[in-house]
Coordinates of N, CA and C in Angstrom, one line a residue:
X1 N 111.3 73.6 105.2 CA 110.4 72.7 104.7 C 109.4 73.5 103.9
X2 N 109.2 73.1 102.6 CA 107.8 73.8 101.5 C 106.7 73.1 102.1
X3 N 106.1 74.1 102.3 CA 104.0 73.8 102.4 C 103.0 74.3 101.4
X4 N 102.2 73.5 101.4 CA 101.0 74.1 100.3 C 100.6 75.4 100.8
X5 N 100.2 76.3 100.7 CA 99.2 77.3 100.7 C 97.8 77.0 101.4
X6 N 97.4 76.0 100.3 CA 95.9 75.7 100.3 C 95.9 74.7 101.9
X7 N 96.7 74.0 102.4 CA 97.1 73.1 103.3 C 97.3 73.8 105.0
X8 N 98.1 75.1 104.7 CA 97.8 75.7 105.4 C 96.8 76.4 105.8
X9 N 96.1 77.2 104.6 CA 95.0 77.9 105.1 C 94.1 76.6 105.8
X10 N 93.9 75.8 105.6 CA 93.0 74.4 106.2 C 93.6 74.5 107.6
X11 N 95.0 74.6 107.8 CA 95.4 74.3 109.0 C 96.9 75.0 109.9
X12 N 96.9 76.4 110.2 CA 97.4 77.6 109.9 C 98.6 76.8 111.5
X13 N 98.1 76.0 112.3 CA 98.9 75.3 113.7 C 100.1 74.5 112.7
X14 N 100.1 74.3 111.5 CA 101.2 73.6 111.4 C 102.3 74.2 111.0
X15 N 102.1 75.6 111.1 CA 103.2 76.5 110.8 C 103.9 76.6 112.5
X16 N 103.0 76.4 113.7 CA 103.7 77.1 115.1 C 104.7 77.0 115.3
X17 N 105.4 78.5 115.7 CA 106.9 78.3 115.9 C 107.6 78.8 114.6
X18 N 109.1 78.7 115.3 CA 110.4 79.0 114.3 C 109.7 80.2 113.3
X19 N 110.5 80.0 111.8 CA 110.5 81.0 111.0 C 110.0 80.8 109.8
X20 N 109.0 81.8 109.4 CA 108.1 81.1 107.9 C 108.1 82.2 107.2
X21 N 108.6 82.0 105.7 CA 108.9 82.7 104.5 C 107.3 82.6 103.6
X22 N 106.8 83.5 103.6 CA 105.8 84.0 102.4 C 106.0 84.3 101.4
X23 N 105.6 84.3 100.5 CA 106.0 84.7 99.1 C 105.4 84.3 98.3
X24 N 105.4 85.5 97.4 CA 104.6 85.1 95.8 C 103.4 86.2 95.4
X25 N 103.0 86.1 94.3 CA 102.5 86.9 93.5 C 100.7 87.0 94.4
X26 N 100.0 86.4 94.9 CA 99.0 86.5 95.6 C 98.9 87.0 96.8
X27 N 99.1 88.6 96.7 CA 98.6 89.3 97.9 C 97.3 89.1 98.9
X28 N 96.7 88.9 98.1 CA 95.1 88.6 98.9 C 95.6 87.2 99.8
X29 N 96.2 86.3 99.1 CA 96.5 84.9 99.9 C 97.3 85.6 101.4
X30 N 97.9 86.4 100.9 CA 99.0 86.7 101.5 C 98.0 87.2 103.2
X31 N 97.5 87.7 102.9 CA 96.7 88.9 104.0 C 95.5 87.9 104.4
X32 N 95.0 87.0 103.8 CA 94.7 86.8 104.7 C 95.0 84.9 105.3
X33 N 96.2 84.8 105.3 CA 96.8 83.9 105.5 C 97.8 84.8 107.4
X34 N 98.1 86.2 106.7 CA 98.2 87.0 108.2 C 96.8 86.6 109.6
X35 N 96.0 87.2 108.4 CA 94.5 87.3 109.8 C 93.8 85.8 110.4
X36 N 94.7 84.6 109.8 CA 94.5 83.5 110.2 C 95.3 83.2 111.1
X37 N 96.3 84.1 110.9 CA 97.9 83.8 112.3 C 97.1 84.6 113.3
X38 N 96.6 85.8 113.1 CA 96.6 86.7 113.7 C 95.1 86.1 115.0
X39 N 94.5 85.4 114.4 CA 93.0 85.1 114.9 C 92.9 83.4 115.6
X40 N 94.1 83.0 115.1 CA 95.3 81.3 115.7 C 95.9 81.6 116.9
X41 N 96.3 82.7 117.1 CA 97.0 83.7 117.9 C 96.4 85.0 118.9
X42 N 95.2 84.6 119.3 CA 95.2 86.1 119.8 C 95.2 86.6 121.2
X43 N 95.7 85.9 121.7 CA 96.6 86.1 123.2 C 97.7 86.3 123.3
X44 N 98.4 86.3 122.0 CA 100.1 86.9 121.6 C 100.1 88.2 121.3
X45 N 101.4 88.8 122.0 CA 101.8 90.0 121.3 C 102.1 89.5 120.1
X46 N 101.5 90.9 119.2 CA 102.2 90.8 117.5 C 102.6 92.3 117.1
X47 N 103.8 92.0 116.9 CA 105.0 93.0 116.3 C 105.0 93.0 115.0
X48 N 104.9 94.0 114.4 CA 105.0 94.4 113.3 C 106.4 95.2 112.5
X49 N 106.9 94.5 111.7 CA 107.8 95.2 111.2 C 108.4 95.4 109.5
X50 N 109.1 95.9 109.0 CA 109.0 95.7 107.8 C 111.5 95.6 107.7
X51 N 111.5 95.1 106.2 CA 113.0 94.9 106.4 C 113.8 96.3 106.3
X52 N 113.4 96.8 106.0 CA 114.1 98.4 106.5 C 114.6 99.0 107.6
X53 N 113.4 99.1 108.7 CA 113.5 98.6 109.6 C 114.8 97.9 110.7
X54 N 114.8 96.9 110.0 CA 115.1 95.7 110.7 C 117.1 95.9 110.4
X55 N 117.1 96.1 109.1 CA 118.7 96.8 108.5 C 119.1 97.7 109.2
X56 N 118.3 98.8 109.4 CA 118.8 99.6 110.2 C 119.0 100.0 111.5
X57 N 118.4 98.9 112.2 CA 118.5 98.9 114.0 C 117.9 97.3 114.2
X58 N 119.5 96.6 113.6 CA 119.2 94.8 114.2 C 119.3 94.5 115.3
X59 N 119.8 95.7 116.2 CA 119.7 95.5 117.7 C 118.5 95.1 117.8
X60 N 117.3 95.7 118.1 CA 116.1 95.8 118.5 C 115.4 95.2 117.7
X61 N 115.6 94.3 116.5 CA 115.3 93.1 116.2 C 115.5 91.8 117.4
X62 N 116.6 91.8 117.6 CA 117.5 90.6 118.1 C 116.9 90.8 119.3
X63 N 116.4 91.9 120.1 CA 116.1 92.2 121.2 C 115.1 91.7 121.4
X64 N 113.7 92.2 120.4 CA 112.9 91.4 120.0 C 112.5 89.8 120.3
X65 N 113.3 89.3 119.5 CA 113.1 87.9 119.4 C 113.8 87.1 120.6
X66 N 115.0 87.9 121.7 CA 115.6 87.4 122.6 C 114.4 87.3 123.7
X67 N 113.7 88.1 123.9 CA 112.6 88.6 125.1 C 111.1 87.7 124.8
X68 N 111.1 87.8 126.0 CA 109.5 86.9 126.4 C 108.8 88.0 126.4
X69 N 107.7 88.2 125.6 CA 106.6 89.2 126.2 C 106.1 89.3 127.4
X70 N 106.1 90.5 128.0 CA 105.5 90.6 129.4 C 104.2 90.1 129.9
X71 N 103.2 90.6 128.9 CA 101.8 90.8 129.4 C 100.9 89.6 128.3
X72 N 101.4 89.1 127.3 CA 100.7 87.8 126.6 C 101.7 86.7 127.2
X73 N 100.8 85.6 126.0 CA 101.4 84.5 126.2 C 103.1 83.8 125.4
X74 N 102.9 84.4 124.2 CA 103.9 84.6 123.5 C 104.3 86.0 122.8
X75 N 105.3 85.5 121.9 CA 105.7 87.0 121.2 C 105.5 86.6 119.6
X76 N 104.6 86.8 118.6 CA 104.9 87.0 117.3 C 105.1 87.8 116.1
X77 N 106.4 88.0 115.5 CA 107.0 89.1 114.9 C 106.9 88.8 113.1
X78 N 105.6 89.9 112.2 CA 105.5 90.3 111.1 C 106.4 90.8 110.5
X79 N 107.3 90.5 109.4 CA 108.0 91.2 108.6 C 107.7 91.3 107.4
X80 N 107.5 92.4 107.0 CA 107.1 92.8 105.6 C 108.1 93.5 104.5
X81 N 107.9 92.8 103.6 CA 108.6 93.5 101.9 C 110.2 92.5 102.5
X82 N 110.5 91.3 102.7 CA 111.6 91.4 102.7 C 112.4 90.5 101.7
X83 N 113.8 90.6 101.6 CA 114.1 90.3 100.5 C 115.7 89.7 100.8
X84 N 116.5 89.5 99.7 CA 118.0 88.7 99.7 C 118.4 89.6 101.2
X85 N 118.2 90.6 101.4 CA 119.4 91.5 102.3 C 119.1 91.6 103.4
X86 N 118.0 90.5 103.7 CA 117.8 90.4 105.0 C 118.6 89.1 105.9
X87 N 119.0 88.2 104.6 CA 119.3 87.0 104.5 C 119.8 86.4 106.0
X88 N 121.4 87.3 106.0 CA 122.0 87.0 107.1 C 121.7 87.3 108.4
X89 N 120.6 88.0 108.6 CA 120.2 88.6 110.0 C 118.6 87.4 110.3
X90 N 118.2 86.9 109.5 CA 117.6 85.8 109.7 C 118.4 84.4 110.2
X91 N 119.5 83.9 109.5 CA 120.3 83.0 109.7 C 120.5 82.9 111.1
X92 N 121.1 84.4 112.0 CA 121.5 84.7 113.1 C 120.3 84.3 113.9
X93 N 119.3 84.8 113.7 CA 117.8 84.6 114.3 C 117.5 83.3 114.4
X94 N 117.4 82.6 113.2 CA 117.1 80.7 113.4 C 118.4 80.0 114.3
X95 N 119.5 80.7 114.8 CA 120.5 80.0 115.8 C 120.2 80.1 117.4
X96 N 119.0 81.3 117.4 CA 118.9 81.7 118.7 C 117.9 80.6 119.2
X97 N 118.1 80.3 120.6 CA 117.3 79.7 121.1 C 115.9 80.2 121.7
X98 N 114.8 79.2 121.4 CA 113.9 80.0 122.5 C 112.8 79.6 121.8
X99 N 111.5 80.1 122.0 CA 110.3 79.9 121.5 C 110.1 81.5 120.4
X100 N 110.3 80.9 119.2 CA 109.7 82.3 118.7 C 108.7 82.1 117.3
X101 N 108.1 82.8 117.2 CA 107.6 82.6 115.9 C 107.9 83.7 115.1
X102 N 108.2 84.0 113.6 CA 109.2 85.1 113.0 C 108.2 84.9 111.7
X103 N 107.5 86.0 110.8 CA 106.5 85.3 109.8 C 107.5 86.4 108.8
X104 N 107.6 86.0 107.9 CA 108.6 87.0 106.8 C 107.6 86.8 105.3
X105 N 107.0 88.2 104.8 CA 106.2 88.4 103.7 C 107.2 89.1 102.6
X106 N 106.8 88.2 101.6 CA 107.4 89.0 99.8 C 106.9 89.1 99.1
X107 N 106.9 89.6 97.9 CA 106.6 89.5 97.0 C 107.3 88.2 96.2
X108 N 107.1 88.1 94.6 CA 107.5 87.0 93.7 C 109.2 87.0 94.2
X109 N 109.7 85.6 94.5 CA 111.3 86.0 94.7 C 111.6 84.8 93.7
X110 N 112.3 85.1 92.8 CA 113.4 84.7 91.6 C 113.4 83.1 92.3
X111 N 114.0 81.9 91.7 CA 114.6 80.3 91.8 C 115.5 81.1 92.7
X112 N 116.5 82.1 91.9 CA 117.8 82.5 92.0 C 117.6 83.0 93.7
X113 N 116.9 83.3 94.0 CA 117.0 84.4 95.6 C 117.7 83.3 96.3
X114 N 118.6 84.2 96.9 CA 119.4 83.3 98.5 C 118.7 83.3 99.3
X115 N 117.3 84.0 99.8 CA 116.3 83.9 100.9 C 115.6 83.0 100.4
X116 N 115.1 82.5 99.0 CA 113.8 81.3 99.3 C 114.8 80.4 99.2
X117 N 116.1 80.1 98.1 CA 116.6 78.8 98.7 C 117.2 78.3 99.3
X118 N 117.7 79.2 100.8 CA 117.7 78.7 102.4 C 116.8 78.3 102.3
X119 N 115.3 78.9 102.9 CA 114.1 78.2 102.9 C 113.6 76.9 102.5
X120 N 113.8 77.1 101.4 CA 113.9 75.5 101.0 C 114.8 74.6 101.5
X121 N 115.9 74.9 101.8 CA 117.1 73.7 102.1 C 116.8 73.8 103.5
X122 N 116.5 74.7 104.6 CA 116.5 74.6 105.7 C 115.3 73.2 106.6
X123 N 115.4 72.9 107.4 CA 115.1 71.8 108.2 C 114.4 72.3 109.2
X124 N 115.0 73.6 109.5 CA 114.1 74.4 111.1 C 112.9 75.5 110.6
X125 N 113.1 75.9 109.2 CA 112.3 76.9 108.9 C 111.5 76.5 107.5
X126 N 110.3 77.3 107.6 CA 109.2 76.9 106.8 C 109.0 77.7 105.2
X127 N 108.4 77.5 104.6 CA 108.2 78.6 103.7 C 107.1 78.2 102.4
X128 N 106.1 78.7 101.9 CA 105.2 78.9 101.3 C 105.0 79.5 100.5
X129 N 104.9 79.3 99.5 CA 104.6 80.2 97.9 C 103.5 80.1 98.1
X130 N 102.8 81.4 97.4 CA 101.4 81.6 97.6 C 101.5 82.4 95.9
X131 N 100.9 81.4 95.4 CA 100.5 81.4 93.7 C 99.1 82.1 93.7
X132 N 99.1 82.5 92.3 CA 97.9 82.9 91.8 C 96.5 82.0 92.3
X133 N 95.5 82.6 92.5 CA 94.3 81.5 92.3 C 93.7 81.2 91.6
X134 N 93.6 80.0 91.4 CA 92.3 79.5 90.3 C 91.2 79.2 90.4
X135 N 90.1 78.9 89.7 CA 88.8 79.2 89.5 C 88.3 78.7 91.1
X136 N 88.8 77.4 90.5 CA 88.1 76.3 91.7 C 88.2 77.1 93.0
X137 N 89.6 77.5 93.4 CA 89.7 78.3 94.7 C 88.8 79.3 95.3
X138 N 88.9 80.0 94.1 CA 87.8 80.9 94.0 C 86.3 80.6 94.4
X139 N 85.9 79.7 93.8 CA 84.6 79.1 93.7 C 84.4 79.0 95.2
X140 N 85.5 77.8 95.7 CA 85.4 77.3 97.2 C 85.5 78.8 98.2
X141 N 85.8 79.5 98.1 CA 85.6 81.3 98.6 C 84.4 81.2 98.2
X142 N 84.0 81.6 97.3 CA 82.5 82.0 97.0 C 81.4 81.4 98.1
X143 N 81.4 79.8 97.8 CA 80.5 79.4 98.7 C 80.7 79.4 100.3
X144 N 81.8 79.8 100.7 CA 82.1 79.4 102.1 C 81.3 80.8 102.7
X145 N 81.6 81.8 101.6 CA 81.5 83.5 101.9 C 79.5 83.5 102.0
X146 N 79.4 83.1 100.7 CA 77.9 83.3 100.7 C 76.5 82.0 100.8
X147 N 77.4 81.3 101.9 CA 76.8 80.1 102.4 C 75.4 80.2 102.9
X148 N 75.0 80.9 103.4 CA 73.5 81.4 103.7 C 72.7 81.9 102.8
X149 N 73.1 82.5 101.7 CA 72.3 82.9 100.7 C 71.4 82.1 99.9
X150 N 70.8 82.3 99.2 CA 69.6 81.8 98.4 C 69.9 81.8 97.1
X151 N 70.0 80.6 96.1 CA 70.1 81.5 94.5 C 71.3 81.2 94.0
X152 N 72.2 80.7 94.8 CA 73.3 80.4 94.7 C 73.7 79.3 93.3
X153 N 74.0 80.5 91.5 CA 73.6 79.1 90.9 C 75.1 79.3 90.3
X154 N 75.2 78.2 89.0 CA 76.5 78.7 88.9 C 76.9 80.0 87.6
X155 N 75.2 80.1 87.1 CA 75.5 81.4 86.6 C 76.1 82.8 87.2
X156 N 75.8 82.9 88.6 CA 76.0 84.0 89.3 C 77.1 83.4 89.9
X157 N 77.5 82.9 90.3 CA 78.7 82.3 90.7 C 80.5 82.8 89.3
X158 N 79.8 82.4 88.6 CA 80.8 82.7 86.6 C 80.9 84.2 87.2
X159 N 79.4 85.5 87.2 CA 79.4 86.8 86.9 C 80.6 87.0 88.1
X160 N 80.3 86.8 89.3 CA 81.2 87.4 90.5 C 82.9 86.8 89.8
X161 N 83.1 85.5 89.5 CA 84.4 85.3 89.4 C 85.1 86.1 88.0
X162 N 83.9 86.1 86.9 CA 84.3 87.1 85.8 C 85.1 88.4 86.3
X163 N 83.9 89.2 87.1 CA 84.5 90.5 87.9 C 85.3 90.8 88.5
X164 N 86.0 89.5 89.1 CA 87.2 90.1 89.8 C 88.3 89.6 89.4
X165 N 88.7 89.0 88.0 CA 89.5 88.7 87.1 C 90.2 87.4 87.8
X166 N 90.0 86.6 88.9 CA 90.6 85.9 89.7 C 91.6 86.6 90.5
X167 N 91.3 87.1 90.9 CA 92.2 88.0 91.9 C 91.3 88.2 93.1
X168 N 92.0 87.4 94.5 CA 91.1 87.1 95.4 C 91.0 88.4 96.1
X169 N 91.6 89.7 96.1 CA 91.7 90.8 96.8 C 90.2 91.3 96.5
X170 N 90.3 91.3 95.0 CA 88.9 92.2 94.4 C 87.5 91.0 94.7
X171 N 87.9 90.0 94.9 CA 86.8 88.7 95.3 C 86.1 89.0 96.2
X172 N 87.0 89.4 97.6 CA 86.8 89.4 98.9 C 86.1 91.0 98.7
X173 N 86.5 92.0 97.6 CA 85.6 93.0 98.0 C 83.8 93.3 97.3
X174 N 84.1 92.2 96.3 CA 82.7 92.0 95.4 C 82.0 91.3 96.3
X175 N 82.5 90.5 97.2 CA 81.5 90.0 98.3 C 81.1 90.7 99.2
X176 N 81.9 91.0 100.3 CA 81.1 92.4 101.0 C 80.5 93.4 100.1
X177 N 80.6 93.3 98.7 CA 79.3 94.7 98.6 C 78.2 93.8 98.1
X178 N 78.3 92.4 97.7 CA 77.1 91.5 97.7 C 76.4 91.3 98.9
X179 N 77.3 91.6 100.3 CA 76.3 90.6 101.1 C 76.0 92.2 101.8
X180 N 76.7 93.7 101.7 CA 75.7 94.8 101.8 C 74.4 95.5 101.0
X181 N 74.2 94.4 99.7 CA 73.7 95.0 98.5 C 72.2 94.0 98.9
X182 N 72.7 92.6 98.9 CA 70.9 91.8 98.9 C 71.5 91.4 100.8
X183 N 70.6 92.4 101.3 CA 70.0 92.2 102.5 C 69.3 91.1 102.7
X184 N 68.2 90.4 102.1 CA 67.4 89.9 102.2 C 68.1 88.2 102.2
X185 N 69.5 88.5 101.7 CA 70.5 87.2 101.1 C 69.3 85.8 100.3
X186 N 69.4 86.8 99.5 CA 69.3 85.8 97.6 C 69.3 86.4 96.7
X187 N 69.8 86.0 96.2 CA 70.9 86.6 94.9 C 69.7 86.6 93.4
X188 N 69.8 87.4 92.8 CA 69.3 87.8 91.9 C 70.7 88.6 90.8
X189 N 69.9 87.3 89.2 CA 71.3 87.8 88.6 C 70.7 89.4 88.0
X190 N 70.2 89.4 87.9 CA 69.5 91.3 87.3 C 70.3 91.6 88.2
X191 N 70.2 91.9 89.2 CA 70.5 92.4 90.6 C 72.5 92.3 90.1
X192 N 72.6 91.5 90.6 CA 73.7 91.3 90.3 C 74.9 91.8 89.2
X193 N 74.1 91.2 88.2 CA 74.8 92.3 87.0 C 74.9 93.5 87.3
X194 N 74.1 95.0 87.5 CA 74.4 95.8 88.1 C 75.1 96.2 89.2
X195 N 75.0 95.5 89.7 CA 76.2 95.7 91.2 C 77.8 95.5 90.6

């Protein structure tokens, strides 16, 4: 099943369970679309793993995903960079029974990839393109970030989104040095411009 991005971050419970495909050119979406699992989740074990990994010792994958965590409530397993050649060791995964949740991260993958269009055709498993952001996005970050501040106009609002070219990685870091820069939280564009 395809989901919005933006639908999810609003509501991160409608991914629980089975197996969810990430993907796409927006890293920052990407990360922190994790620390929303991760903070949805924090009575689960979380396994980390990347597809290299996972090719090279699918035992202890499969081991993985067969086993109840001991000491949490559930078990949820991070896979990072993966790609077509992980294809079939997923397939085997969505047959096993049980409660698992399986989160799989990419980069941009082709129409062509045999990993997003399972994804798409599949019924048990999820998957999410996470596109570039635009302004508006942006903007709605800005205010949620610096909601207490003072000054909030939309000139300074333009300078911060100018700066980080729309790219929410460098967004997320012009704001923590905004909100370590005006202590006092009100924004001053002098101020600002220099920063």
């Amino acid at each position: 099943m395809i989901h919005k991005s933006y639908l999810i971050e609003q509501d991160i419970k409608k991914l629980d369970g089975g197996i969810t495909l990430f993907y796409g050119e927006n890293l920052g979406l990407i990360n922190d679309i994790k620390e929303l699992i991760k903070k949805s989740n924090d009575k689960c074990e979380i396994i980390r793993l990347n597809e290299a990994e996972i090719i090279k010792k699918d035992i202890i994958f499969f081991r993985e995903i067969s086993s109840d965590s001991l000491f949490n409530e559930k078990k949820i397993i991070f896979i990072d960079q993966v790609s077509d050649k992980i294809l079939d060791l997923i397939q085997e995964a969505e047959k096993i029974e049980g409660e698992k949740s399986i989160y799989l991260f990419s980069d941009i993958l082709e129409k062509k990839s045999k990993l997003r269009l399972f994804f798409e055709k599949s019924d048990k498993s999820n998957i999410v393109p996470c596109y570039e952001d635009n302004e508006i996005a942006l903007k709605k970050i800005i205010y949620q970030s610096l909601r207490d501040f003072k000054n909030i106009t939309t000139e300074n609002i333009n300078l911060i989104i100018e700066n980080c070219s729309l790219n929410r990685t460098k967004l997320k870091n012009e704001l923590d040095k905004i909100k370590s820069f005006f202590l006092n939280k009100t924004l001053k564009t002098k101020n600002l411009e220099k920063l």
